[in-house]
Coordinates of C-alpha atoms in Angstrom, one line a residue:
Chain A
M1 CA -155.8 23.8 69.2
N2 CA -158.1 21.9 68.1
E3 CA -157.1 21.3 64.4
F4 CA -154.0 19.7 66.4
L5 CA -156.2 17.5 68.2
N6 CA -158.6 17.0 65.0
S7 CA -155.5 16.4 63.0
K8 CA -154.5 12.4 62.6
V9 CA -151.2 10.2 63.3
F10 CA -151.4 7.1 61.7
G11 CA -154.8 6.4 61.2
I12 CA -155.9 8.0 64.7
K13 CA -156.8 11.5 65.6
W14 CA -154.1 13.3 67.9
S15 CA -156.6 13.6 71.0
R16 CA -157.6 9.9 70.8
L17 CA -153.9 9.3 71.2
L18 CA -154.4 11.5 74.3
T19 CA -157.2 10.1 75.6
N20 CA -155.5 6.5 75.4
C21 CA -152.6 7.5 77.2
Q22 CA -154.5 9.6 79.7
Q23 CA -156.5 5.9 80.4
T24 CA -153.1 4.4 80.8
L25 CA -151.9 7.2 83.9
Y26 CA -155.1 7.0 85.2
M27 CA -155.3 3.1 85.1
V28 CA -151.7 3.1 86.6
G29 CA -151.7 5.5 88.8
W30 CA -154.8 4.4 91.1
G31 CA -154.4 1.2 90.7
L32 CA -150.6 1.7 91.4
L33 CA -152.0 3.6 94.8
I34 CA -154.6 1.1 96.2
G35 CA -152.5 -1.5 95.0
T36 CA -149.6 -0.3 97.2
F37 CA -152.4 -0.4 99.9
F38 CA -153.8 -3.5 99.8
G39 CA -150.1 -4.7 99.0
L40 CA -148.4 -3.1 101.7
I41 CA -151.0 -4.6 104.2
L42 CA -150.2 -8.0 102.8
A43 CA -146.6 -8.0 102.8
L44 CA -146.9 -6.5 106.8
V45 CA -148.7 -9.5 107.5
L46 CA -146.5 -11.6 105.7
V47 CA -143.2 -10.2 107.9
L48 CA -144.6 -9.6 111.1
T49 CA -146.2 -13.0 110.9
R50 CA -143.6 -15.6 109.6
K51 CA -141.7 -17.7 111.5
G52 CA -139.5 -15.5 113.8
G53 CA -141.8 -12.7 113.2
V54 CA -143.0 -10.1 115.9
I55 CA -145.9 -11.9 115.8
Q56 CA -146.2 -15.6 116.8
G57 CA -148.6 -17.6 117.9
R58 CA -151.7 -20.1 116.6
A59 CA -153.7 -17.1 115.2
A60 CA -150.1 -16.1 113.5
R61 CA -149.8 -19.1 111.6
I62 CA -152.5 -19.9 110.3
L63 CA -152.9 -15.9 109.1
Y64 CA -149.4 -16.2 107.6
A65 CA -150.8 -19.6 105.7
A66 CA -153.6 -18.0 104.7
V67 CA -152.2 -15.2 103.2
N68 CA -149.2 -17.1 101.5
V69 CA -151.5 -19.2 99.0
Y70 CA -154.1 -16.3 98.9
V71 CA -150.5 -14.3 97.0
N72 CA -149.8 -17.6 95.1
V73 CA -153.3 -18.6 94.3
I74 CA -153.6 -15.0 91.9
R75 CA -150.2 -15.2 91.4
S76 CA -150.4 -18.1 89.3
V77 CA -153.7 -16.4 87.4
P78 CA -152.9 -14.5 84.1
F79 CA -154.0 -10.9 84.1
V80 CA -156.2 -11.7 81.0
I81 CA -158.4 -14.9 82.6
L82 CA -158.7 -12.3 86.3
L83 CA -159.7 -10.0 84.0
V84 CA -163.0 -12.4 82.6
T85 CA -163.9 -14.1 85.3
I86 CA -163.7 -11.7 87.9
M87 CA -166.2 -9.9 85.8
P88 CA -169.3 -10.6 88.4
L89 CA -166.9 -9.3 91.3
T90 CA -166.1 -5.8 88.9
R91 CA -169.9 -5.7 88.3
L92 CA -170.9 -5.8 92.2
I93 CA -168.1 -3.0 93.0
M94 CA -168.3 -1.1 90.7
G95 CA -171.9 -1.2 88.3
T96 CA -170.4 -1.9 85.1
T97 CA -167.6 -3.9 83.8
I98 CA -166.6 -1.2 81.2
G99 CA -164.5 1.2 80.7
S100 CA -161.8 2.3 82.7
T101 CA -162.6 2.4 86.4
A102 CA -164.0 -0.9 86.1
A103 CA -160.5 -2.6 84.5
L104 CA -159.5 -0.6 88.2
V105 CA -160.9 -4.0 90.5
P106 CA -158.6 -6.9 88.0
L107 CA -156.4 -5.0 87.9
V108 CA -156.2 -4.0 91.9
L109 CA -156.5 -7.4 92.7
Y110 CA -154.2 -8.9 90.0
I111 CA -151.4 -6.6 91.1
S112 CA -151.9 -6.4 95.3
P113 CA -150.3 -9.7 96.0
Y114 CA -147.9 -8.8 93.1
L115 CA -147.0 -6.0 94.8
A116 CA -146.9 -7.9 98.7
R117 CA -144.1 -9.7 97.5
L118 CA -142.1 -7.6 96.2
L119 CA -142.8 -5.5 99.5
E120 CA -142.4 -8.4 101.4
N121 CA -139.0 -9.0 100.1
S122 CA -137.7 -5.1 100.9
L123 CA -139.5 -5.2 104.5
L124 CA -137.2 -9.0 105.1
E125 CA -134.6 -6.3 104.5
C126 CA -134.8 -4.8 107.8
S127 CA -132.0 -6.7 110.3
P128 CA -134.0 -8.6 113.1
G129 CA -131.9 -6.4 115.4
I130 CA -133.4 -3.1 114.3
I131 CA -136.6 -5.3 115.4
E132 CA -135.1 -6.4 118.5
A133 CA -134.2 -3.2 119.6
A134 CA -137.4 -1.3 119.0
Q135 CA -139.2 -4.0 121.3
A136 CA -136.8 -3.6 124.0
M137 CA -137.5 0.1 123.8
G138 CA -141.5 -1.0 124.1
A139 CA -142.8 -0.1 121.1
N140 CA -146.1 -1.3 120.3
I141 CA -146.6 -3.3 116.6
W142 CA -148.0 -0.2 115.4
Q143 CA -144.6 1.9 116.2
I144 CA -142.8 -1.2 115.3
I145 CA -143.5 -0.5 111.5
R146 CA -144.0 3.4 111.5
Y147 CA -140.3 3.8 113.3
F148 CA -138.7 0.8 112.5
L149 CA -139.7 -1.3 110.3
M150 CA -141.2 1.0 107.5
P151 CA -138.2 3.6 107.4
E152 CA -135.6 1.3 107.1
T153 CA -136.4 0.2 104.2
L154 CA -138.5 2.8 101.9
G155 CA -135.8 2.9 99.7
S156 CA -135.7 -1.0 98.8
M157 CA -140.3 -1.0 99.1
V158 CA -139.7 2.0 96.2
L159 CA -137.3 0.1 94.4
A160 CA -140.0 -2.6 94.1
L161 CA -143.0 -0.2 93.8
T162 CA -141.6 1.1 90.6
T163 CA -141.1 -2.8 89.0
G164 CA -145.2 -3.5 90.8
A165 CA -145.7 0.1 88.5
I166 CA -144.2 -1.5 85.2
G167 CA -145.7 -4.9 85.4
L168 CA -149.4 -3.2 86.1
L169 CA -148.5 -0.8 83.3
G170 CA -148.1 -3.8 81.1
A171 CA -151.0 -5.9 82.1
S172 CA -153.7 -2.2 82.1
A173 CA -152.3 -3.1 78.3
M174 CA -154.9 -6.1 78.2
A175 CA -157.8 -3.7 80.1
G176 CA -159.0 -3.2 76.1
Y177 CA -160.1 -5.9 76.6
V178 CA -163.1 -4.5 78.7
G179 CA -163.1 -1.6 77.3
G180 CA -160.4 -0.1 80.2
G181 CA -158.7 1.6 77.3
G182 CA -155.2 2.5 77.6
V183 CA -152.1 3.2 75.5
G184 CA -152.2 -0.8 75.2
D185 CA -155.8 -0.8 73.4
L186 CA -154.7 1.3 70.5
T187 CA -151.9 -1.3 70.3
L188 CA -154.9 -4.1 70.2
T189 CA -157.4 -2.9 67.7
Y190 CA -156.1 -0.4 65.3
G191 CA -152.3 -1.5 65.3
Y192 CA -152.5 -5.4 66.0
E193 CA -155.9 -6.1 64.5
K194 CA -156.2 -3.1 61.6
M195 CA -152.9 -4.4 60.7
N196 CA -151.5 -0.5 60.9
T197 CA -147.5 -1.6 61.1
P198 CA -146.6 2.6 61.5
L199 CA -149.3 2.6 64.9
M200 CA -148.1 -0.2 66.5
I201 CA -144.9 0.5 66.9
L202 CA -145.7 4.6 67.6
T203 CA -148.2 2.9 70.9
V204 CA -144.8 0.8 71.4
V205 CA -142.8 4.1 71.6
I206 CA -144.9 5.8 73.9
L207 CA -144.8 2.5 76.2
V208 CA -141.1 2.4 76.4
I209 CA -141.3 5.9 77.5
F210 CA -143.4 5.3 79.9
V211 CA -141.5 3.1 81.4
Q212 CA -137.9 4.8 81.1
L213 CA -140.0 7.3 83.5
I214 CA -141.3 5.1 85.2
Q215 CA -137.7 3.7 86.4
F216 CA -136.0 7.0 86.3
L217 CA -138.5 8.5 89.0
G218 CA -138.8 5.4 90.9
G219 CA -134.8 6.0 91.3
A220 CA -134.3 8.6 92.5
I221 CA -136.7 9.0 94.6
S222 CA -135.1 5.6 96.4
R223 CA -131.7 7.1 96.2
K224 CA -132.6 10.1 97.9
L225 CA -134.1 8.1 100.5
R226 CA -130.5 6.2 100.6
A227 CA -128.5 8.9 100.4
H228 CA -127.0 8.3 104.2
R229 CA -127.0 4.5 104.4
Chain B
M1 CA -133.1 -5.2 141.5
I2 CA -133.3 -8.3 139.1
R3 CA -134.0 -12.3 140.7
I4 CA -133.9 -14.8 137.9
G5 CA -135.1 -18.0 140.3
H6 CA -134.4 -21.4 138.8
V7 CA -134.8 -20.3 135.2
S8 CA -134.9 -23.5 132.4
K9 CA -135.0 -22.4 128.6
T10 CA -134.9 -25.2 125.9
F11 CA -135.2 -24.4 121.8
R12 CA -136.4 -27.1 119.8
E13 CA -135.6 -26.9 115.7
K14 CA -136.9 -30.0 114.4
K15 CA -134.8 -32.3 115.2
T16 CA -132.1 -30.9 117.6
E17 CA -132.6 -29.3 121.2
V18 CA -131.1 -27.1 122.5
R19 CA -131.1 -26.2 126.6
A20 CA -130.1 -23.0 126.8
L21 CA -130.5 -22.5 130.4
Q22 CA -130.3 -25.3 132.8
D23 CA -131.6 -24.0 136.2
V24 CA -130.3 -20.7 136.5
S25 CA -129.9 -18.3 139.3
I26 CA -128.4 -15.2 139.6
H27 CA -129.4 -12.0 141.5
V28 CA -128.5 -8.1 140.6
H29 CA -128.2 -5.5 143.2
K30 CA -129.3 -2.3 143.2
G31 CA -126.7 -0.1 141.8
E32 CA -124.3 -2.6 140.9
I33 CA -122.5 -4.4 137.8
Y34 CA -123.3 -7.4 137.0
G35 CA -121.0 -9.1 134.4
I36 CA -122.4 -12.7 133.0
V37 CA -119.0 -14.3 131.4
G38 CA -119.2 -17.0 128.4
F39 CA -117.6 -18.4 125.2
S40 CA -120.2 -18.2 123.2
G41 CA -123.7 -21.2 122.9
A42 CA -123.1 -20.5 127.0
G43 CA -127.0 -19.5 126.5
K44 CA -126.1 -15.6 128.1
S45 CA -127.8 -14.0 125.1
T46 CA -131.3 -15.7 126.5
L47 CA -130.8 -15.1 129.6
I48 CA -130.4 -11.2 129.5
R49 CA -133.3 -11.1 127.1
L50 CA -134.7 -13.0 130.3
V51 CA -134.8 -9.7 132.2
N52 CA -136.4 -7.4 129.4
R53 CA -139.1 -10.4 128.1
L54 CA -137.3 -10.8 124.7
E55 CA -137.4 -14.3 126.0
T56 CA -139.7 -16.0 127.8
P57 CA -138.6 -19.0 130.3
D58 CA -139.9 -22.7 130.5
E59 CA -139.8 -22.5 133.6
G60 CA -138.4 -20.5 136.7
T61 CA -139.5 -17.2 137.2
V62 CA -137.9 -13.6 136.6
E63 CA -138.4 -10.7 138.9
V64 CA -137.0 -7.0 137.9
A65 CA -137.4 -4.0 140.3
G66 CA -139.8 -6.0 142.6
R67 CA -142.4 -7.0 139.3
Q68 CA -143.0 -10.4 138.3
L69 CA -142.7 -10.3 134.5
D70 CA -144.7 -13.5 133.7
T71 CA -147.7 -11.5 134.5
L72 CA -147.4 -8.8 132.4
K73 CA -149.1 -8.1 129.3
G74 CA -149.4 -5.7 126.4
K75 CA -149.0 -1.8 128.1
E76 CA -147.3 -3.2 131.5
L77 CA -144.3 -4.6 129.7
S78 CA -144.1 -1.6 127.2
A79 CA -143.9 0.2 130.1
L80 CA -141.6 -2.2 132.2
R81 CA -139.1 -2.3 129.1
R82 CA -139.3 1.8 129.3
K83 CA -137.5 1.3 132.4
I84 CA -134.6 -1.1 131.0
G85 CA -132.1 0.5 128.5
M86 CA -130.6 -1.6 125.9
V87 CA -127.6 -2.1 124.1
F88 CA -126.4 -4.0 121.6
Q89 CA -122.8 -5.5 119.6
Q90 CA -124.3 -4.5 116.8
F91 CA -125.7 -1.5 117.6
N92 CA -128.7 -1.8 115.7
L93 CA -129.3 2.0 114.7
L94 CA -131.4 3.3 112.3
E95 CA -128.6 3.8 110.0
G96 CA -129.7 6.0 107.7
K97 CA -131.1 8.7 110.0
T98 CA -129.0 11.3 112.2
V99 CA -127.7 10.9 115.7
Y100 CA -130.5 13.0 117.4
H101 CA -133.3 11.1 115.8
N102 CA -132.3 7.9 116.8
V103 CA -131.8 9.3 120.3
A104 CA -134.7 10.6 119.7
V105 CA -136.9 7.3 118.8
P106 CA -137.1 6.2 122.4
L107 CA -138.7 9.8 123.7
I108 CA -141.2 9.9 120.2
L109 CA -142.6 6.0 121.6
E110 CA -143.9 7.4 125.1
H111 CA -144.6 10.5 122.9
R112 CA -143.1 13.4 124.7
S113 CA -143.5 16.5 123.2
A114 CA -141.3 18.2 121.2
A115 CA -139.2 20.3 123.5
E116 CA -139.1 18.1 126.7
I117 CA -137.3 15.6 123.4
E118 CA -135.1 18.1 122.3
K119 CA -133.5 19.1 125.8
R120 CA -133.3 15.2 127.3
V121 CA -131.9 14.4 123.7
A122 CA -129.5 17.2 123.9
E123 CA -128.6 16.6 127.8
V124 CA -127.7 12.7 126.9
L125 CA -125.6 13.2 124.0
E126 CA -123.5 15.9 126.2
F127 CA -123.6 12.6 128.8
V128 CA -121.8 10.3 125.9
E129 CA -119.6 13.6 124.8
L130 CA -121.1 13.3 121.2
S131 CA -123.0 16.5 121.1
E132 CA -121.3 18.2 117.8
K133 CA -122.6 14.5 115.8
R134 CA -126.3 15.7 116.5
N135 CA -126.8 16.0 112.8
A136 CA -124.6 13.6 111.7
Y137 CA -125.8 10.2 110.2
V138 CA -125.3 7.6 111.9
S139 CA -123.7 5.7 109.2
Q140 CA -121.1 8.3 109.2
L141 CA -119.4 7.6 112.7
S142 CA -116.9 5.0 113.7
G143 CA -117.8 1.7 115.7
G144 CA -117.2 3.9 119.1
Q145 CA -119.0 6.7 118.6
K146 CA -122.3 4.3 117.0
Q147 CA -121.6 2.8 120.2
R148 CA -122.2 6.1 122.2
V149 CA -125.1 6.8 120.2
G150 CA -126.5 3.0 120.9
I151 CA -126.0 4.0 124.7
A152 CA -127.4 7.7 125.0
R153 CA -130.9 6.5 123.1
A154 CA -130.6 3.4 125.6
L155 CA -130.3 6.2 128.8
A156 CA -133.2 8.7 127.3
T157 CA -135.9 7.8 128.8
S158 CA -133.8 7.6 132.0
P159 CA -134.1 3.6 133.1
E160 CA -133.3 2.0 135.7
I161 CA -131.8 -1.1 134.4
L162 CA -128.8 -1.1 131.3
L163 CA -128.7 -4.3 129.6
C164 CA -124.9 -4.3 127.4
D165 CA -125.6 -7.4 125.1
E166 CA -121.9 -7.8 124.0
A167 CA -121.7 -4.2 123.7
T168 CA -117.8 -3.8 123.6
S169 CA -117.4 -7.2 121.4
A170 CA -117.6 -5.6 118.1
L171 CA -114.8 -2.7 118.7
D172 CA -111.1 -2.6 118.8
P173 CA -109.5 -2.6 122.1
Q174 CA -109.1 0.9 122.7
T175 CA -112.4 2.1 121.9
T176 CA -113.6 -1.0 124.1
E177 CA -112.5 0.9 127.1
S178 CA -113.3 4.7 126.2
I179 CA -117.2 2.9 126.1
L180 CA -116.1 0.5 129.5
K181 CA -115.5 4.0 131.1
L182 CA -118.4 5.9 130.0
L183 CA -120.8 2.3 131.0
K184 CA -119.0 3.2 134.3
R185 CA -119.8 6.6 134.4
V186 CA -123.3 5.8 133.5
N187 CA -123.2 3.4 136.5
E188 CA -121.8 5.9 138.8
E189 CA -122.8 9.5 137.8
M190 CA -126.5 8.3 136.9
G191 CA -126.8 5.2 139.5
I192 CA -127.8 3.1 136.6
T193 CA -127.0 -1.0 137.3
I194 CA -125.7 -2.9 134.8
L195 CA -126.1 -6.2 133.8
L196 CA -123.9 -7.2 130.7
I197 CA -122.7 -10.1 129.2
T198 CA -119.7 -10.6 126.8
H199 CA -116.8 -13.7 125.7
Q200 CA -114.3 -10.8 127.0
M201 CA -113.0 -11.2 130.5
Q202 CA -111.1 -8.2 130.5
V203 CA -114.7 -6.5 130.3
I204 CA -115.7 -8.3 133.9
Q205 CA -111.6 -7.0 135.4
L206 CA -112.1 -3.8 134.1
I207 CA -115.9 -2.2 135.3
C208 CA -117.7 -4.8 137.1
D209 CA -118.0 -5.8 140.8
R210 CA -119.8 -9.4 140.7
V211 CA -119.2 -11.3 138.0
A212 CA -120.9 -15.2 136.7
V213 CA -119.4 -17.7 134.7
M214 CA -121.3 -19.6 132.7
E215 CA -121.0 -22.5 131.2
Q216 CA -123.4 -25.0 129.0
G217 CA -126.4 -23.2 130.0
R218 CA -125.5 -23.1 134.0
V219 CA -123.7 -20.7 136.3
A220 CA -120.7 -22.2 137.0
E221 CA -118.7 -20.4 139.1
E222 CA -120.6 -17.0 140.6
G223 CA -119.1 -13.8 143.3
A224 CA -116.9 -11.3 143.8
V225 CA -115.4 -10.0 141.2
L226 CA -111.6 -10.0 143.2
D227 CA -112.7 -13.7 144.4
V228 CA -113.6 -15.3 141.5
F229 CA -110.3 -13.8 139.6
G230 CA -108.0 -14.9 143.2
R231 CA -109.9 -17.7 143.8
P232 CA -111.1 -19.3 140.1
K233 CA -112.6 -23.0 141.2
E234 CA -114.2 -24.1 138.2
E235 CA -111.5 -25.3 135.1
V236 CA -114.2 -22.7 132.6
T237 CA -113.3 -20.0 135.2
K238 CA -109.9 -20.4 135.1
R239 CA -109.5 -20.3 131.4
F240 CA -111.3 -17.5 132.0
V241 CA -109.2 -15.6 134.0
R242 CA -106.0 -16.7 132.1
T243 CA -107.4 -14.7 129.1
V244 CA -106.2 -11.6 131.6
I245 CA -104.1 -12.4 134.3
N246 CA -101.3 -14.4 132.7
D247 CA -100.7 -16.9 135.9
Q248 CA -98.3 -19.7 134.1
V249 CA -95.2 -20.4 133.7
P250 CA -93.9 -19.1 130.8
E251 CA -93.2 -21.4 128.4
S252 CA -89.3 -20.7 127.6
F253 CA -88.4 -21.5 131.6
Y254 CA -89.0 -24.5 131.7
D255 CA -85.5 -25.8 130.2
T256 CA -83.8 -24.0 132.7
I257 CA -86.5 -25.5 136.0
R258 CA -85.4 -28.9 134.0
A259 CA -81.8 -28.2 134.3
E260 CA -81.7 -27.4 138.1
N261 CA -80.6 -30.4 139.9
R262 CA -80.7 -29.7 143.2
H263 CA -83.9 -30.1 144.9
Y264 CA -86.4 -27.6 144.7
R265 CA -90.5 -26.8 144.2
L266 CA -92.7 -24.5 142.2
E267 CA -94.7 -22.4 143.8
Q268 CA -97.5 -19.8 142.4
L269 CA -97.9 -17.0 145.4
K270 CA -101.3 -14.3 144.4
F271 CA -101.4 -11.2 146.8
I272 CA -105.1 -10.1 146.9
G273 CA -106.3 -6.4 147.5
D274 CA -104.5 -5.7 150.8
S275 CA -104.9 -9.2 152.3
V276 CA -101.1 -9.1 153.0
N277 CA -98.9 -6.8 154.5
E278 CA -95.6 -8.6 154.7
P279 CA -92.7 -8.0 151.9
V280 CA -92.5 -12.2 151.5
I281 CA -90.8 -12.7 149.3
A282 CA -88.1 -10.2 150.0
N283 CA -88.8 -12.4 154.1
L284 CA -88.4 -15.6 151.6
C285 CA -85.0 -14.4 149.7
R286 CA -83.9 -13.6 153.8
R287 CA -84.4 -17.4 154.9
K288 CA -81.2 -20.1 156.0
G289 CA -81.2 -22.5 152.7
L290 CA -83.1 -21.1 150.7
E291 CA -82.6 -19.7 146.6
V292 CA -85.8 -18.4 145.8
N293 CA -85.8 -17.7 142.2
I294 CA -88.8 -15.5 140.8
I295 CA -90.0 -16.9 137.5
G296 CA -93.6 -15.0 136.4
A297 CA -94.9 -12.2 137.6
N298 CA -97.7 -10.3 137.0
I299 CA -100.1 -7.6 138.5
S300 CA -103.4 -6.7 136.9
Q301 CA -105.5 -3.9 138.6
M302 CA -109.2 -4.3 139.2
Q303 CA -111.9 -2.3 140.6
G304 CA -109.8 0.1 142.3
S305 CA -107.7 -2.9 143.6
M306 CA -104.6 -4.7 142.6
M307 CA -103.9 -8.7 142.3
S308 CA -100.1 -9.3 142.0
V309 CA -99.6 -13.6 141.0
F310 CA -95.9 -14.7 141.8
I311 CA -94.6 -17.6 140.0
L312 CA -91.3 -19.2 142.1
Q313 CA -89.5 -21.3 142.4
L314 CA -87.7 -22.6 145.7
I315 CA -85.0 -24.6 146.0
G316 CA -83.2 -25.6 148.9
E317 CA -83.4 -28.7 151.6
T318 CA -87.2 -30.5 152.4
E319 CA -87.2 -29.1 155.2
A320 CA -86.7 -25.5 154.2
I321 CA -89.2 -25.2 151.8
G322 CA -91.8 -26.8 154.1
E323 CA -91.0 -24.1 156.7
A324 CA -91.1 -21.2 153.6
E325 CA -94.1 -22.7 152.1
Q326 CA -96.0 -22.6 156.2
Y327 CA -94.6 -18.7 156.3
I328 CA -96.5 -18.0 153.1
D329 CA -99.2 -19.8 154.1
A330 CA -99.3 -17.6 157.3
S331 CA -98.7 -14.5 156.1
G332 CA -102.0 -14.6 154.2
A333 CA -101.2 -15.0 150.0
L334 CA -102.5 -17.4 148.1
R335 CA -100.2 -20.7 147.5
Q336 CA -100.6 -23.3 145.2
R337 CA -97.5 -25.6 144.2
L338 CA -97.5 -26.5 140.8
F339 CA -95.4 -29.7 138.7
I340 CA -94.6 -29.5 135.7
D341 CA -95.3 -33.2 133.7
W342 CA -91.8 -33.1 131.2
D343 CA -93.7 -35.4 129.2
S344 CA -97.1 -33.5 127.7
R345 CA -95.3 -30.2 129.0
T346 CA -99.1 -29.8 131.2
I347 CA -99.3 -28.0 134.8
T348 CA -100.6 -29.7 137.6
E349 CA -102.1 -27.4 140.3
I350 CA -102.1 -29.1 144.3
P351 CA -103.4 -26.2 146.7
A352 CA -101.9 -25.7 149.8
G353 CA -102.5 -28.2 152.5
K354 CA -102.7 -31.2 150.0
G355 CA -100.8 -33.6 148.4
A356 CA -97.4 -34.6 149.0
D357 CA -93.7 -33.7 148.5
A358 CA -92.4 -33.5 144.7

């Protein structure tokens, strides 16, 4: 095994390639998990406080406007720029700006508004009639979310997360700039900068496989969830 | 049970103003089926939603089961809503879930125990005759079955009031009838007060005790179903009644009527319930100097009572016809004289005791 790991593929050790694949999975996995958490909260705020939503009033209008602007602002900043501009924040949270874990901060910050928009669209697929029925039953906000809004739109949300995960994979390729590693890092530093074309192609193939896997998995889960619709 | 007093509601969009309700008052008694009928846009959807506070009035009061709704907030409101079931035109079920889950949801919201939920769901599914479909997915059901699930869901929490928002409007006539029968059972066997809105007069005819006719945000007419059907006062009510009871002169008879060159009058007679105890038409036929031609007849059943409408052409001298009219009026039948305007082919009705000779 060790012998294999130390052998080289297009100029780098297999172990290096595997480590970087691991880093990509790490960043995409955790990034998606934490990003979904924040993204879903933002999406729920947008859906519940929008005009005609479940929560109405002055406070709701202000909250909606605030979240809406926040999502738009973050989404208009390209990831590479976000990555370097928020370095002080990254240091504050993680204690360092280098490495895969540190890269999670900008990744989450970048992906959560994106996921929020995707999930917002999914949640809006829930027919207003269902929400009205829930209210007529005396459901409170949490119960509306838990028993009506989320179950009704789960299949669609999984597809949204699939799209988000692929966006995250793309963004993680740039984490190499802050020593985050990952497959994209290999592509840039070895493949592009050192003009190692075969390695570059190999890493691109790996990224393509990742995308295919994510898409396949997401599609399959979504289909299962929507089986009886 | 439900008291809505002088309620007004206006919806304001950027430029337009829709006055959905204008000084509306209705009173629904405990144990009755109360129907609100109106064309779309009459304000009936807004009105029914006042009862479980899905809408709030700009002015006026809403009292349900002795409680003023405007003071209720949060948990109290939730508690009240659990005492009011609601059934929708589009069913509003969780399509991807089973029948069982859909009916269980309102009980889950109340944090009932699993055993309790199991028992209650079985009961209500039995009541709506869908026990064998408990594990089917909603998406596999027909429209009528979906509405049965909707009704079962509304009944799960043992409510005192059931609100039906156009519950049969998305269904075919046969299914409509079976759902109406089910609602009647809900009312009679469970003692649940039902408030329903509809644009189908047939629904009112078949199951309602009392009816309010709405037009442009106002209650145009209100009363016991038999009275409103028998003596509709407002034009809108007459139009609705005509959708189920034909009290018009058939167009194809116009030429026959016109061809009659003796002196005649057209009379519309209504017999409601047991109000008439003698064979009026047979007696008319026996009168001297009078010939009776039956132009139209319609018998409808409602609320265990009958209403029949006859259109007669009475042929004879003015005096003989006059005496016949007096006889009809004395018998208890409702009489209206009809005039056909031959140019526009429209009919004018002149109630008994008014107007001159033709």
